[in-house]
Amino acid sequence: MADATSMEKLVSLAKRRGFVFQSSEVYGGLGSVWDYGPLGVALKRNIKDRWWRSLVQSRDDIEGLDAAILMHPRVWEASGHVSGFTDPMVDCRTCKSRFRADKLADARCPQKPSKVPGQHTACDLTEPRQFNLMFKTFMGPVEESAAVIYLRPETAQGTYVNYQNVLNSSRQKIPFGIAQIGKAFRNEITPGNFIFRTREFEQMEMQFFVRPGTDDEWFERWRAVRMAWHEGLGLTPSKLRWHQHGPDELAHYAKAAFDIEYEFPFGWQEIEGIHNRTDFDLRRHQEYSGKKLEYFEQASGERYLPFVVETAAGADRVTLTVMADAYREEVVEAELRVVMGFTPQVAPVKAAVLPLVKKDGMPELALALYHDLREKMPADYDDGGAIGRRYRRQDEIGTPWCVTIDGETAAQRTVTIRHRDSMEQDRVSLDQVRHWLLERLG
Amino acid sequence: MADATSMEKLVSLAKRRGFVFQSSEVYGGLGSVWDYGPLGVALKRNIKDRWWRSLVQSRDDIEGLDAAILMHPRVWEASGHVSGFTDPMVDCRTCKSRFRADKLADARCPQKPSKVPGQHTACDLTEPRQFNLMFKTFMGPVEESAAVIYLRPETAQGTYVNYQNVLNSSRQKIPFGIAQIGKAFRNEITPGNFIFRTREFEQMEMQFFVRPGTDDEWFERWRAVRMAWHEGLGLTPSKLRWHQHGPDELAHYAKAAFDIEYEFPFGWQEIEGIHNRTDFDLRRHQEYSGKKLEYFEQASGERYLPFVVETAAGADRVTLTVMADAYREEVVEAELRVVMGFTPQVAPVKAAVLPLVKKDGMPELALALYHDLREKMPADYDDGGAIGRRYRRQDEIGTPWCVTIDGETAAQRTVTIRHRDSMEQDRVSLDQVRHWLLERLG
């Protein structure tokens, strides 16, 4: 995929096959908000579970956490989001619209007759003012300033304010980490590119607390671990690269930052950031809350505020990455074949069971096998239409293997297993199918 | 557990052992908002996964969905939430506070000196006005009425507006269902009882679409399925009961409604509702969107709006139910033993591996076994303190089995496995431990 056309094709397939739908579509949709359909939920769950397993379930030094979206408003004063998480905006006195001051060239005046982009600069614009990107709401029955709370713009702060609770209730010692998967919200002025940049999104963030002085070493370690994780999703290696933040790009809290970027049809974009956040956040929360957040290191008898190495990935972005990387078109026997080449571990459906024809006992054998497989993996059953057409349907949703019950199955107790990518077929004993598949799923 | 004391004990254990923390605790907390700690995340994930597996992964007639929290505001006009999802509120002209008109007896005047509850009725109160319980925010850069959107108060509407997309992209026919797990928000005036009633909460909702006329039958079927699911969590049978909504209690959309109630220390309360929502929601969305939402039934050639049987459970409530039901205190050898008697399938930690003493090669054997078990189940390793104390620590977090490496392990290749509830011990061959545990986890 190398252009805008391929994004259109991906969005179209996503809707047609039930990966992603536009939110509230019957009402014309809601800008840049998307819903996951049956296959999309399965795919995204596989990706999130894989992240959780690799960080929380298979390591001794990381604990899981699930903090609420709503938090005390002082959290966002301490973190710097209330004062600093802003975009510069200007109002046009003629058309009464509001635009990003740094993106005026992209602006469109909604007044009829439409003015051409850029004309606003010659128009009656106010001076730029800073507008906060946090969604604001009111808790309790009165809409007043004392009741203002925010939808969190990142999960990380939920980890920082819970860091001592986790430390006290687990038996972790520094170095250790806390991992979270959860929704965050940013009132972006220019969201877009399908599920790449949305106002509501899901983060997979891990904060690793280390002794100051060991942070550079841990930073490098986590860079390696996280890149390996993305490679393990089966992504094309040449489409992954590092982008190091220069001094101008670094966030106020960061000493160093590297993005893992993927080459989407719309260009290279960040899918995960690895940040050395130093002790910035804990220091600020200590200051704003008046509570000591220092760590007492038994071995040395020292007290210190730990440094934090953060790995921050977007679950929606990774899902889009996996979908964009998987999409391919081939011409097979003079016909277009669309394939989602998911690695089997994240594919929403692992195997489809297909009776060659709807007679001679084939559907019965196929259904029995299907129910046997369903106990151990997501499987599909399809007896509708020509077998070639059914293979194409499975290719399009990325099912790695199609198991076909044919004329020889009843007599010889064998089936064919077709490989999605090579389209080659193996003859396998019927009672070995489950084992054959489970072995390949690892 | 039969009183307020036991809730206090549960909340205390939840914090001490890392099940549930108060949100933003370092800032004094945020009213009725809670965060899940390491063990709480694990427990809640087990419950949610169990729900998802029973409804989506192990059935052919239910599809998964994950709709966004933000939706088009017309959705909430159609559903009746903008006009009808309200509580009656009164303002006190003296103290300038706002109270629920139907709960005045519980109200406290914040003015000093505090007035006694109930005095407001003799005070200077306004007439009751209806206040909407939906959290409101603004999307886009301008805070104006056209930009108002709401945080969804239920996941169900996300299913209704996607019902045709799911139907078109899957190969389901009526009867079929759509299941969702996701956050919802209600600006409750009187939340409380720990994680029972919170302003931010997670729902596990399934909407089952059926042919009108078959809805009563499906309603009864789903009642049975859902009660069996709760029983399968190992809850005390005598603490579960049905509550049928009388004509005065029925929601405007419901033809019939039954709650599954659990007897908490604070009384019998709803943990799941089974509702016959008729075609109310689809009819309203058809009307408000102007889009035909009828189903074409091939067999009969008829078109109709399906009826919906909804099963709506709260993930946080079920988690609280499982915790409250599991908590017990016993006196063992003149000491208090606190046990979380989780059924093994939902227990956050399945097995703990404990070397009897920190010498004679026991820690090495124990660590090897621990790493072996970790590949297949959440396990714990603990070598700190007397063995009795370590058993108690595991009892308190509900670990069903403790595997102890003792003096005989090296020579005889055997270990003891201690049962949490009976405290009896079995002698098991070291190389059979993993198999022994997996068999019991099913």
Coordinates of C-alpha atoms in Angstrom, one line a residue, chain B residues 1-3 6-11 13-14 19-20 43 47 193-196 233-236 239 262-267 271 316-329 338-342:
Chain B
M1 CA -20.5 -10.6 56.2
A2 CA -23.6 -9.0 57.5
D3 CA -23.0 -5.4 58.4
S6 CA -17.6 -6.1 57.0
M7 CA -17.7 -3.6 54.2
E8 CA -15.1 -1.6 56.0
K9 CA -12.9 -4.7 56.4
L10 CA -13.4 -5.5 52.7
V11 CA -12.4 -2.0 51.6
L13 CA -8.2 -5.5 52.6
A14 CA -8.8 -4.3 49.0
F19 CA -7.3 -4.9 44.8
V20 CA -8.9 -1.5 44.7
L43 CA -9.7 -10.4 39.2
I47 CA -14.6 -12.0 35.3
N193 CA -21.1 1.6 48.6
F194 CA -17.5 1.3 47.4
I195 CA -17.4 0.1 43.8
F196 CA -21.2 -0.7 43.8
L233 CA -18.7 -17.8 39.7
G234 CA -19.1 -19.8 42.9
L235 CA -21.4 -17.3 44.6
T236 CA -23.4 -18.5 47.7
K239 CA -27.5 -14.9 48.4
Y262 CA -27.2 -10.3 45.5
E263 CA -27.3 -9.9 49.3
F264 CA -24.5 -7.5 50.0
P265 CA -23.6 -6.4 53.6
F266 CA -25.6 -3.3 52.7
G267 CA -28.7 -5.3 51.6
I271 CA -26.1 -7.0 39.9
D316 CA -17.6 -3.5 38.8
R317 CA -20.7 -4.8 40.6
V318 CA -19.9 -8.4 39.7
T319 CA -16.3 -7.9 40.9
L320 CA -17.6 -6.5 44.2
T321 CA -20.1 -9.4 44.5
V322 CA -17.3 -11.9 44.0
M323 CA -15.1 -10.1 46.6
A324 CA -17.9 -9.7 49.1
D325 CA -19.0 -13.4 48.7
A326 CA -15.4 -14.6 49.0
Y327 CA -14.5 -12.7 52.2
R328 CA -14.5 -14.7 55.4
E329 CA -12.9 -14.8 58.8
V338 CA -8.9 -14.0 56.7
V339 CA -9.7 -15.9 53.5
M340 CA -10.8 -14.7 50.1
G341 CA -12.5 -17.9 49.0
F342 CA -12.5 -17.2 45.2

